[in-house]
mmCIF file of C-alpha atoms and ligand atoms in Angstrom:
data_model
loop_
_atom_site.group_PDB
_atom_site.id
_atom_site.type_symbol
_atom_site.label_atom_id
_atom_site.label_comp_id
_atom_site.label_asym_id
_atom_site.label_seq_id
_atom_site.Cartn_x
_atom_site.Cartn_y
_atom_site.Cartn_z
ATOM 1 C CA UNK A 782 -7.451 -10.296 -49.165
ATOM 2 C CA UNK A 783 -4.450 -8.285 -48.064
ATOM 3 C CA UNK A 784 -1.166 -10.142 -48.363
ATOM 4 C CA UNK A 785 1.143 -7.440 -47.063
ATOM 5 C CA UNK A 786 4.172 -9.154 -45.567
ATOM 6 C CA UNK A 787 5.364 -8.051 -42.186
ATOM 7 C CA UNK A 788 8.834 -6.513 -41.935
ATOM 8 C CA UNK A 789 11.126 -8.078 -39.364
ATOM 9 C CA UNK A 790 11.063 -5.033 -37.054
ATOM 10 C CA UNK A 791 7.295 -5.347 -36.732
ATOM 11 C CA UNK A 792 6.163 -5.183 -33.110
ATOM 12 C CA UNK A 793 2.399 -5.473 -33.182
ATOM 13 C CA UNK A 794 0.488 -3.483 -30.670
ATOM 14 C CA UNK A 795 -1.275 -6.652 -29.624
ATOM 15 C CA UNK A 796 2.066 -7.949 -28.355
ATOM 16 C CA UNK A 797 3.151 -4.683 -26.821
ATOM 17 C CA UNK A 798 -0.005 -4.083 -24.850
ATOM 18 C CA UNK A 799 -1.944 -6.016 -22.221
ATOM 19 C CA UNK A 800 -4.945 -7.575 -23.918
ATOM 20 C CA UNK A 801 -7.675 -5.532 -22.226
ATOM 21 C CA UNK A 802 -5.955 -2.250 -22.947
ATOM 22 C CA UNK A 803 -5.229 -3.335 -26.492
ATOM 23 C CA UNK A 804 -8.821 -4.313 -27.245
ATOM 24 C CA UNK A 805 -10.157 -1.116 -25.732
ATOM 25 C CA UNK A 806 -7.715 0.944 -27.749
ATOM 26 C CA UNK A 807 -8.674 -0.838 -30.968
ATOM 27 C CA UNK A 808 -12.307 0.023 -30.239
ATOM 28 C CA UNK A 809 -11.378 3.590 -29.456
ATOM 29 C CA UNK A 810 -9.278 3.996 -32.580
ATOM 30 C CA UNK A 811 -12.051 2.571 -34.741
ATOM 31 C CA UNK A 812 -14.529 4.929 -33.131
ATOM 32 C CA UNK A 813 -12.269 7.920 -33.560
ATOM 33 C CA UNK A 814 -11.505 7.112 -37.191
ATOM 34 C CA UNK A 815 -15.214 6.853 -37.932
ATOM 35 C CA UNK A 816 -16.265 9.872 -35.942
ATOM 36 C CA UNK A 817 -13.789 12.207 -37.614
ATOM 37 C CA UNK A 818 -12.838 13.716 -34.271
ATOM 38 C CA UNK A 819 -9.156 13.074 -34.860
ATOM 39 C CA UNK A 820 -7.129 16.208 -35.341
ATOM 40 C CA UNK A 821 -6.955 16.375 -39.122
ATOM 41 C CA UNK A 822 -3.803 18.418 -39.572
ATOM 42 C CA UNK A 823 -2.278 17.346 -42.856
ATOM 43 C CA UNK A 824 -5.276 15.051 -43.229
ATOM 44 C CA UNK A 825 -3.202 12.101 -42.091
ATOM 45 C CA UNK A 826 -4.766 10.556 -39.058
ATOM 46 C CA UNK A 827 -7.542 8.504 -40.602
ATOM 47 C CA UNK A 828 -5.474 6.890 -43.400
ATOM 48 C CA UNK A 829 -2.735 6.024 -40.917
ATOM 49 C CA UNK A 830 -5.195 4.286 -38.650
ATOM 50 C CA UNK A 831 -6.762 2.463 -41.546
ATOM 51 C CA UNK A 832 -3.338 1.079 -42.447
ATOM 52 C CA UNK A 833 -2.914 -0.110 -38.875
ATOM 53 C CA UNK A 834 -6.273 -1.809 -38.943
ATOM 54 C CA UNK A 835 -5.199 -3.622 -42.080
ATOM 55 C CA UNK A 836 -1.949 -4.729 -40.457
ATOM 56 C CA UNK A 837 -3.937 -6.078 -37.506
ATOM 57 C CA UNK A 838 -6.254 -8.018 -39.777
ATOM 58 C CA UNK A 839 -3.408 -9.610 -41.719
ATOM 59 C CA UNK A 840 -2.335 -11.702 -38.771
ATOM 60 C CA UNK A 841 -0.680 -9.558 -36.152
ATOM 61 C CA UNK A 842 -1.244 -12.263 -33.510
ATOM 62 C CA UNK A 843 2.003 -13.933 -34.337
ATOM 63 C CA UNK A 844 3.186 -16.549 -31.838
ATOM 64 C CA UNK A 845 6.700 -15.220 -32.061
ATOM 65 C CA UNK A 846 5.470 -12.054 -30.443
ATOM 66 C CA UNK A 847 2.900 -13.376 -28.040
ATOM 67 C CA UNK A 848 4.924 -16.302 -26.659
ATOM 68 C CA UNK A 849 8.352 -15.335 -25.479
ATOM 69 C CA UNK A 850 8.799 -12.721 -28.180
ATOM 70 C CA UNK A 851 9.886 -9.164 -27.468
ATOM 71 C CA UNK A 852 6.884 -8.604 -25.263
ATOM 72 C CA UNK A 853 6.896 -5.152 -23.776
ATOM 73 C CA UNK A 854 3.874 -3.153 -22.778
ATOM 74 C CA UNK A 855 2.977 -0.162 -24.871
ATOM 75 C CA UNK A 856 3.794 2.891 -22.766
ATOM 76 C CA UNK A 857 0.528 4.600 -21.835
ATOM 77 C CA UNK A 858 0.076 7.852 -23.708
ATOM 78 C CA UNK A 859 -0.426 9.805 -20.470
ATOM 79 C CA UNK A 860 2.933 8.635 -19.190
ATOM 80 C CA UNK A 861 4.672 9.515 -22.440
ATOM 81 C CA UNK A 862 3.145 12.983 -22.394
ATOM 82 C CA UNK A 863 4.494 13.721 -18.920
ATOM 83 C CA UNK A 864 7.999 12.268 -19.006
ATOM 84 C CA UNK A 865 10.084 13.953 -21.678
ATOM 85 C CA UNK A 866 13.547 15.113 -22.564
ATOM 86 C CA UNK A 867 13.345 18.379 -24.472
ATOM 87 C CA UNK A 868 16.127 20.653 -23.256
ATOM 88 C CA UNK A 869 14.843 23.607 -25.267
ATOM 89 C CA UNK A 870 12.146 23.760 -22.567
ATOM 90 C CA UNK A 871 14.401 22.931 -19.610
ATOM 91 C CA UNK A 872 16.264 20.014 -18.133
ATOM 92 C CA UNK A 873 13.378 18.542 -16.087
ATOM 93 C CA UNK A 874 11.243 15.622 -17.282
ATOM 94 C CA UNK A 875 8.067 17.659 -16.699
ATOM 95 C CA UNK A 876 8.559 20.168 -19.501
ATOM 96 C CA UNK A 877 5.134 19.352 -20.966
ATOM 97 C CA UNK A 878 3.468 22.386 -19.514
ATOM 98 C CA UNK A 879 5.649 24.937 -21.234
ATOM 99 C CA UNK A 880 5.959 22.881 -24.433
ATOM 100 C CA UNK A 881 2.170 22.617 -24.648
ATOM 101 C CA UNK A 882 1.768 26.357 -24.180
ATOM 102 C CA UNK A 883 4.730 27.793 -26.052
ATOM 103 C CA UNK A 884 5.728 25.563 -28.945
ATOM 104 C CA UNK A 885 3.884 26.685 -32.090
ATOM 105 C CA UNK A 886 4.001 23.677 -34.427
ATOM 106 C CA UNK A 887 2.062 25.377 -37.245
ATOM 107 C CA UNK A 888 2.895 27.015 -39.576
ATOM 108 C CA UNK A 889 6.249 25.216 -39.710
ATOM 109 C CA UNK A 890 8.767 25.491 -42.515
ATOM 110 C CA UNK A 891 11.257 22.760 -43.301
ATOM 111 C CA UNK A 892 14.302 23.142 -45.505
ATOM 112 C CA UNK A 893 16.146 20.383 -47.293
ATOM 113 C CA UNK A 894 19.545 21.636 -48.337
ATOM 114 C CA UNK A 895 23.285 21.059 -48.698
ATOM 115 C CA UNK A 896 24.487 18.500 -51.232
ATOM 116 C CA UNK A 897 21.271 18.229 -53.230
ATOM 117 C CA UNK A 898 20.668 19.382 -56.807
ATOM 118 C CA UNK A 899 17.577 21.335 -55.836
ATOM 119 C CA UNK A 900 17.373 22.695 -52.304
ATOM 120 C CA UNK A 901 13.795 22.751 -51.119
ATOM 121 C CA UNK A 902 11.811 24.749 -48.602
ATOM 122 C CA UNK A 903 8.325 23.544 -47.821
ATOM 123 C CA UNK A 904 5.607 23.642 -45.219
ATOM 124 C CA UNK A 905 5.441 20.622 -42.922
ATOM 125 C CA UNK A 906 1.905 19.780 -44.090
ATOM 126 C CA UNK A 907 3.025 19.896 -47.727
ATOM 127 C CA UNK A 908 5.761 17.406 -46.835
ATOM 128 C CA UNK A 909 3.298 15.166 -44.965
ATOM 129 C CA UNK A 910 0.937 15.170 -47.955
ATOM 130 C CA UNK A 911 3.723 13.841 -50.186
ATOM 131 C CA UNK A 912 4.234 10.809 -47.925
ATOM 132 C CA UNK A 913 2.294 7.612 -47.310
ATOM 133 C CA UNK A 914 1.775 7.441 -43.569
ATOM 134 C CA UNK A 915 1.924 4.291 -41.489
ATOM 135 C CA UNK A 916 1.990 3.352 -37.822
ATOM 136 C CA UNK A 917 5.052 1.691 -36.304
ATOM 137 C CA UNK A 918 5.389 0.422 -32.760
ATOM 138 C CA UNK A 919 9.036 0.891 -31.734
ATOM 139 C CA UNK A 920 11.025 0.386 -28.566
ATOM 140 C CA UNK A 921 12.772 3.518 -27.309
ATOM 141 C CA UNK A 922 15.866 3.292 -25.074
ATOM 142 C CA UNK A 923 17.226 6.453 -23.491
ATOM 143 C CA UNK A 924 20.912 6.713 -22.586
ATOM 144 C CA UNK A 925 19.668 7.423 -19.039
ATOM 145 C CA UNK A 926 18.680 3.710 -18.870
ATOM 146 C CA UNK A 927 14.891 3.916 -19.087
ATOM 147 C CA UNK A 928 12.746 2.644 -21.938
ATOM 148 C CA UNK A 929 9.337 3.029 -23.547
ATOM 149 C CA UNK A 930 7.327 1.458 -26.361
ATOM 150 C CA UNK A 931 5.674 4.033 -28.612
ATOM 151 C CA UNK A 932 3.164 3.705 -31.472
ATOM 152 C CA UNK A 933 4.391 6.353 -33.915
ATOM 153 C CA UNK A 934 2.627 7.605 -37.035
ATOM 154 C CA UNK A 935 4.879 8.807 -39.825
ATOM 155 C CA UNK A 936 7.022 7.720 -42.748
ATOM 156 C CA UNK A 937 10.465 6.166 -43.228
ATOM 157 C CA UNK A 938 13.328 8.671 -43.370
ATOM 158 C CA UNK A 939 14.463 6.871 -46.539
ATOM 159 C CA UNK A 940 11.403 8.320 -48.325
ATOM 160 C CA UNK A 941 12.528 11.837 -47.484
ATOM 161 C CA UNK A 942 16.022 11.004 -48.783
ATOM 162 C CA UNK A 943 14.454 9.657 -52.003
ATOM 163 C CA UNK A 944 12.550 12.897 -52.403
ATOM 164 C CA UNK A 945 15.621 15.067 -51.737
ATOM 165 C CA UNK A 946 17.831 13.207 -54.225
ATOM 166 C CA UNK A 947 21.182 13.938 -52.554
ATOM 167 C CA UNK A 948 24.376 14.026 -54.592
ATOM 168 C CA UNK A 949 26.425 10.843 -54.541
ATOM 169 C CA UNK A 950 29.160 12.803 -52.726
ATOM 170 C CA UNK A 951 26.856 13.337 -49.697
ATOM 171 C CA UNK A 952 28.037 11.117 -46.853
ATOM 172 C CA UNK A 953 25.890 12.292 -43.941
ATOM 173 C CA UNK A 954 22.483 13.705 -43.164
ATOM 174 C CA UNK A 955 22.458 16.413 -40.509
ATOM 175 C CA UNK A 956 19.189 17.425 -38.824
ATOM 176 C CA UNK A 957 18.505 20.548 -36.817
ATOM 177 C CA UNK A 958 15.839 21.617 -34.314
ATOM 178 C CA UNK A 959 14.281 25.113 -34.197
ATOM 179 C CA UNK A 960 16.365 27.738 -32.409
ATOM 180 C CA UNK A 961 13.903 30.304 -31.094
ATOM 181 C CA UNK A 962 14.635 31.625 -27.594
ATOM 182 C CA UNK A 963 11.277 33.412 -27.668
ATOM 183 C CA UNK A 964 9.453 30.090 -28.009
ATOM 184 C CA UNK A 965 11.497 27.976 -25.598
ATOM 185 C CA UNK A 966 12.756 29.177 -22.225
ATOM 186 C CA UNK A 967 15.474 26.518 -22.007
ATOM 187 C CA UNK A 968 17.294 28.197 -24.878
ATOM 188 C CA UNK A 969 17.166 31.492 -22.972
ATOM 189 C CA UNK A 970 18.031 30.165 -19.526
ATOM 190 C CA UNK A 971 20.753 27.708 -20.610
ATOM 191 C CA UNK A 972 22.812 29.893 -22.975
ATOM 192 C CA UNK A 973 25.919 27.790 -22.370
ATOM 193 C CA UNK A 974 24.474 24.954 -24.455
ATOM 194 C CA UNK A 975 25.431 24.831 -28.159
ATOM 195 C CA UNK A 976 21.975 25.570 -29.619
ATOM 196 C CA UNK A 977 20.436 24.569 -31.948
ATOM 197 C CA UNK A 978 20.057 20.851 -31.183
ATOM 198 C CA UNK A 979 21.713 18.946 -34.021
ATOM 199 C CA UNK A 980 22.013 15.264 -34.814
ATOM 200 C CA UNK A 981 23.330 13.265 -37.737
ATOM 201 C CA UNK A 982 23.443 9.910 -39.463
ATOM 202 C CA UNK A 983 25.542 8.349 -42.191
ATOM 203 C CA UNK A 984 23.719 8.022 -45.511
ATOM 204 C CA UNK A 985 23.735 4.236 -45.052
ATOM 205 C CA UNK A 986 21.968 4.670 -41.710
ATOM 206 C CA UNK A 987 19.533 7.277 -43.040
ATOM 207 C CA UNK A 988 18.457 5.017 -45.903
ATOM 208 C CA UNK A 989 18.021 1.904 -43.742
ATOM 209 C CA UNK A 990 14.377 0.873 -43.302
ATOM 210 C CA UNK A 991 14.229 1.606 -39.547
ATOM 211 C CA UNK A 992 14.733 5.392 -39.153
ATOM 212 C CA UNK A 993 11.262 6.835 -38.864
ATOM 213 C CA UNK A 994 10.069 10.417 -39.232
ATOM 214 C CA UNK A 995 7.190 10.747 -36.774
ATOM 215 C CA UNK A 996 4.412 13.277 -37.245
ATOM 216 C CA UNK A 997 2.004 11.548 -34.894
ATOM 217 C CA UNK A 998 1.809 9.104 -32.001
ATOM 218 C CA UNK A 999 -0.989 7.128 -30.352
ATOM 219 C CA UNK A 1000 -3.122 7.724 -33.456
ATOM 220 C CA UNK A 1001 -2.978 11.512 -33.027
ATOM 221 C CA UNK A 1002 -1.004 14.456 -34.295
ATOM 222 C CA UNK A 1003 2.316 14.588 -32.441
ATOM 223 C CA UNK A 1004 2.102 16.349 -29.078
ATOM 224 C CA UNK A 1005 4.333 19.382 -28.606
ATOM 225 C CA UNK A 1006 6.392 17.801 -25.834
ATOM 226 C CA UNK A 1007 7.080 14.764 -28.031
ATOM 227 C CA UNK A 1008 8.707 16.949 -30.713
ATOM 228 C CA UNK A 1009 5.903 18.421 -32.796
ATOM 229 C CA UNK A 1010 5.384 18.808 -35.618
ATOM 230 C CA UNK A 1011 8.029 16.421 -36.935
ATOM 231 C CA UNK A 1012 10.748 14.367 -35.234
ATOM 232 C CA UNK A 1013 12.976 11.415 -35.820
ATOM 233 C CA UNK A 1014 12.911 8.046 -34.091
ATOM 234 C CA UNK A 1015 15.890 5.692 -34.299
ATOM 235 C CA UNK A 1016 14.942 2.603 -32.290
ATOM 236 C CA UNK A 1017 18.429 1.023 -32.221
ATOM 237 C CA UNK A 1018 20.249 4.123 -30.984
ATOM 238 C CA UNK A 1019 20.114 5.925 -27.654
ATOM 239 C CA UNK A 1020 17.237 8.380 -27.558
ATOM 240 C CA UNK A 1021 19.359 11.529 -27.768
ATOM 241 C CA UNK A 1022 19.899 10.769 -31.482
ATOM 242 C CA UNK A 1023 16.106 10.963 -32.056
ATOM 243 C CA UNK A 1024 15.944 14.691 -32.667
ATOM 244 C CA UNK A 1025 12.702 16.588 -32.100
ATOM 245 C CA UNK A 1026 10.939 19.503 -33.850
ATOM 246 C CA UNK A 1027 13.129 19.434 -36.955
ATOM 247 C CA UNK A 1028 13.430 22.502 -39.189
ATOM 248 C CA UNK A 1029 16.369 21.539 -41.410
ATOM 249 C CA UNK A 1030 17.744 18.468 -43.161
ATOM 250 C CA UNK A 1031 21.246 19.064 -44.604
ATOM 251 C CA UNK A 1032 23.118 16.591 -46.785
ATOM 252 C CA UNK A 1033 26.845 16.974 -46.214
ATOM 253 C CA UNK A 1034 30.217 15.300 -46.574
ATOM 254 C CA UNK A 1035 31.267 16.357 -43.063
ATOM 255 C CA UNK A 1036 30.347 14.252 -40.078
ATOM 256 C CA UNK A 1037 27.856 16.248 -38.002
ATOM 257 C CA UNK A 1038 28.730 16.937 -34.381
ATOM 258 C CA UNK A 1039 25.655 16.262 -32.276
ATOM 259 C CA UNK A 1040 24.388 18.618 -29.564
ATOM 260 C CA UNK A 1041 25.373 16.277 -26.717
ATOM 261 C CA UNK A 1042 28.622 15.281 -28.403
ATOM 262 C CA UNK A 1043 29.582 18.961 -28.530
ATOM 263 C CA UNK A 1044 28.655 19.519 -24.874
ATOM 264 C CA UNK A 1045 30.665 16.482 -23.889
ATOM 265 C CA UNK A 1046 33.682 17.661 -25.906
ATOM 266 C CA UNK A 1047 33.514 21.113 -24.365
ATOM 267 C CA UNK A 1048 33.767 19.610 -20.907
ATOM 268 C CA UNK A 1049 36.663 17.378 -21.946
ATOM 269 C CA UNK A 1050 34.585 14.167 -21.984
ATOM 270 C CA UNK A 1051 33.660 11.644 -24.653
ATOM 271 C CA UNK A 1052 30.200 10.681 -23.494
ATOM 272 C CA UNK A 1053 27.708 11.021 -26.358
ATOM 273 C CA UNK A 1054 29.491 10.024 -29.536
ATOM 274 C CA UNK A 1055 28.238 10.034 -33.090
ATOM 275 C CA UNK A 1056 27.348 6.325 -33.263
ATOM 276 C CA UNK A 1057 25.500 5.849 -29.977
ATOM 277 C CA UNK A 1058 24.191 2.383 -30.792
ATOM 278 C CA UNK A 1059 22.464 0.753 -27.837
ATOM 279 C CA UNK A 1060 24.999 -1.616 -26.325
ATOM 280 C CA UNK A 1061 24.610 -3.230 -22.882
ATOM 281 C CA UNK A 1062 28.319 -4.076 -22.752
ATOM 282 C CA UNK A 1063 29.564 -0.506 -22.911
ATOM 283 C CA UNK A 1064 28.893 1.465 -19.761
ATOM 284 C CA UNK A 1065 28.327 5.164 -19.882
ATOM 285 C CA UNK A 1066 31.357 6.661 -18.112
ATOM 286 C CA UNK A 1067 29.049 7.429 -15.169
ATOM 287 C CA UNK A 1068 26.583 4.492 -15.134
ATOM 288 C CA UNK A 1069 25.978 0.993 -16.496
ATOM 289 C CA UNK A 1070 23.982 0.346 -19.670
ATOM 290 C CA UNK A 1071 23.463 -3.359 -18.906
ATOM 291 C CA UNK A 1072 19.833 -2.940 -17.815
ATOM 292 C CA UNK A 1073 16.947 -0.600 -18.344
ATOM 293 C CA UNK A 1074 13.896 0.472 -16.367
ATOM 294 C CA UNK A 1075 10.671 -0.107 -18.292
ATOM 295 C CA UNK A 1076 8.787 3.088 -17.531
ATOM 296 C CA UNK A 1077 5.308 1.631 -17.745
ATOM 297 C CA UNK A 1078 5.884 -1.272 -15.328
ATOM 298 C CA UNK A 1079 8.837 -0.089 -13.287
ATOM 299 C CA UNK A 1080 10.604 -3.417 -13.809
ATOM 300 C CA UNK A 1081 14.298 -3.651 -14.657
ATOM 301 C CA UNK A 1082 15.184 -5.825 -17.634
ATOM 302 C CA UNK A 1083 18.435 -6.572 -19.506
ATOM 303 C CA UNK A 1084 19.201 -4.215 -22.398
ATOM 304 C CA UNK A 1085 19.718 -5.818 -25.793
ATOM 305 C CA UNK A 1086 22.452 -4.979 -28.305
ATOM 306 C CA UNK A 1087 21.025 -2.517 -30.841
ATOM 307 C CA UNK A 1088 17.947 -2.453 -28.593
ATOM 308 C CA UNK A 1089 16.943 -5.771 -30.184
ATOM 309 C CA UNK A 1090 17.047 -4.472 -33.770
ATOM 310 C CA UNK A 1091 20.384 -6.094 -34.721
ATOM 311 C CA UNK A 1092 18.839 -8.099 -37.526
ATOM 312 C CA UNK A 1093 17.984 -4.873 -39.336
ATOM 313 C CA UNK A 1094 21.050 -2.762 -38.555
ATOM 314 C CA UNK A 1095 24.089 -4.817 -37.482
ATOM 315 C CA UNK A 1096 25.293 -5.036 -41.103
ATOM 316 C CA UNK A 1097 25.641 -1.237 -41.171
ATOM 317 C CA UNK A 1098 28.555 -1.560 -38.767
ATOM 318 C CA UNK A 1099 30.201 -4.714 -40.123
ATOM 319 C CA UNK A 1100 33.963 -4.373 -40.311
ATOM 320 C CA UNK A 1101 33.999 -1.359 -38.022
ATOM 321 C CA UNK A 1102 35.757 -3.098 -35.196
ATOM 322 C CA UNK A 1103 34.520 -3.444 -31.663
ATOM 323 C CA UNK A 1104 30.871 -2.467 -31.585
ATOM 324 C CA UNK A 1105 31.239 -1.945 -27.891
ATOM 325 C CA UNK A 1106 33.609 0.915 -28.535
ATOM 326 C CA UNK A 1107 31.143 2.803 -30.645
ATOM 327 C CA UNK A 1108 29.041 4.724 -28.179
ATOM 328 C CA UNK A 1109 31.771 7.092 -27.157
ATOM 329 C CA UNK A 1110 33.735 7.671 -30.367
HETATM 330 N N1 LIG B 1784 15.514 16.718 -29.395
HETATM 331 C C1 LIG B 1784 15.658 18.005 -29.029
HETATM 332 N N2 LIG B 1784 15.522 18.962 -29.963
HETATM 333 N N3 LIG B 1784 15.936 18.360 -27.744
HETATM 334 C C2 LIG B 1784 16.125 17.412 -26.765
HETATM 335 O O1 LIG B 1784 16.432 17.779 -25.609
HETATM 336 N N4 LIG B 1784 16.191 15.019 -26.208
HETATM 337 C C3 LIG B 1784 16.517 13.689 -26.734
HETATM 338 C C4 LIG B 1784 15.589 13.332 -27.904
HETATM 339 N N5 LIG B 1784 15.455 14.427 -28.835
HETATM 340 C C5 LIG B 1784 16.006 16.040 -27.117
HETATM 341 C C6 LIG B 1784 15.655 15.731 -28.462
HETATM 342 C C7 LIG B 1784 16.466 12.646 -25.741
HETATM 343 S S1 LIG B 1784 17.762 12.612 -24.644
HETATM 344 C C8 LIG B 1784 15.496 11.701 -25.721
HETATM 345 S S2 LIG B 1784 15.574 10.363 -24.660
HETATM 346 C C9 LIG B 1784 14.311 11.820 -26.571
HETATM 347 O O2 LIG B 1784 14.311 12.984 -27.383
HETATM 348 C C10 LIG B 1784 13.079 11.846 -25.678
HETATM 349 O O3 LIG B 1784 11.909 11.810 -26.437
HETATM 350 P P1 LIG B 1784 10.498 11.769 -25.682
HETATM 351 O O4 LIG B 1784 10.455 12.938 -24.753
HETATM 352 O O5 LIG B 1784 9.451 11.845 -26.757
HETATM 353 O O6 LIG B 1784 10.467 10.455 -24.943
#
């Protein structure tokens, strides 16, 4: 019998999804896993699904989740595939068309550099093969005040940090997206933006259990528009920190300046600061963050501090003063 204990962030799909949809999807996933029709890039899909099946069997129907718990419907895959922020392909939500056609997620080289003893360059599939993949259902809250629930497949960022073995003097992890104007028209047509897209975390944040490197979603290889072949997801921070299509991880002692933070600075504003923790009490200078629109149902619900993940991450910011001040610093 499996006795795997459930981490406190665990949001089982059974709680995030209406029952009929959930049961159908379980059937579908079982069928797909057996029929070997899953895209097998990196050979990850089947093992990841098997792990999910195990998690389901070890008691996912927890009352805490089904009765008054953080019940939110899983965002349908179709909706997620057609409502994206990916400025490399333009500033509209419907960038899927060009991303599907133009982004070439394989071959894809990733470098791990900066304050590490041995800088490393490797193919994304070689990196995936080194990791044990799992599925995590996370809430996603965009700074634009909409939210989703996404079943990611991937590995904890902390495992990548373990592999990289950064020097003790490294204080931050900076991540960078591809910068190829030939592949993405938004880079060509919006030259005023400070490409490439960059984001960063403190080492304490990067080694927390929550940050997740996604290489798949909905039991499949990650779709181009969702940030193929490899992206980050930080469920307690506004979505702009969850950088897509990563090519470089750099360990550094200088605090990275994010893409949106730089844009904001250039226009004399302080809108998208380094910390960007979800906080309903701190309004964006141009709109409230008190509520969010759940994309799948259209309903408006109150936003939670740290997007409801305070138990896992609040200690990272202890002693840092007013949490409410942190979005825009
Ligand atoms: N990463 C890159 N490289 N470019 C982007 O424009 N947008 C961010 C984030 N990562 C963005 C990015 C924003 S604002 C959000 S809300 C999420 O990606 C959206 O992810 P999704 O399209 O998968 O929902």
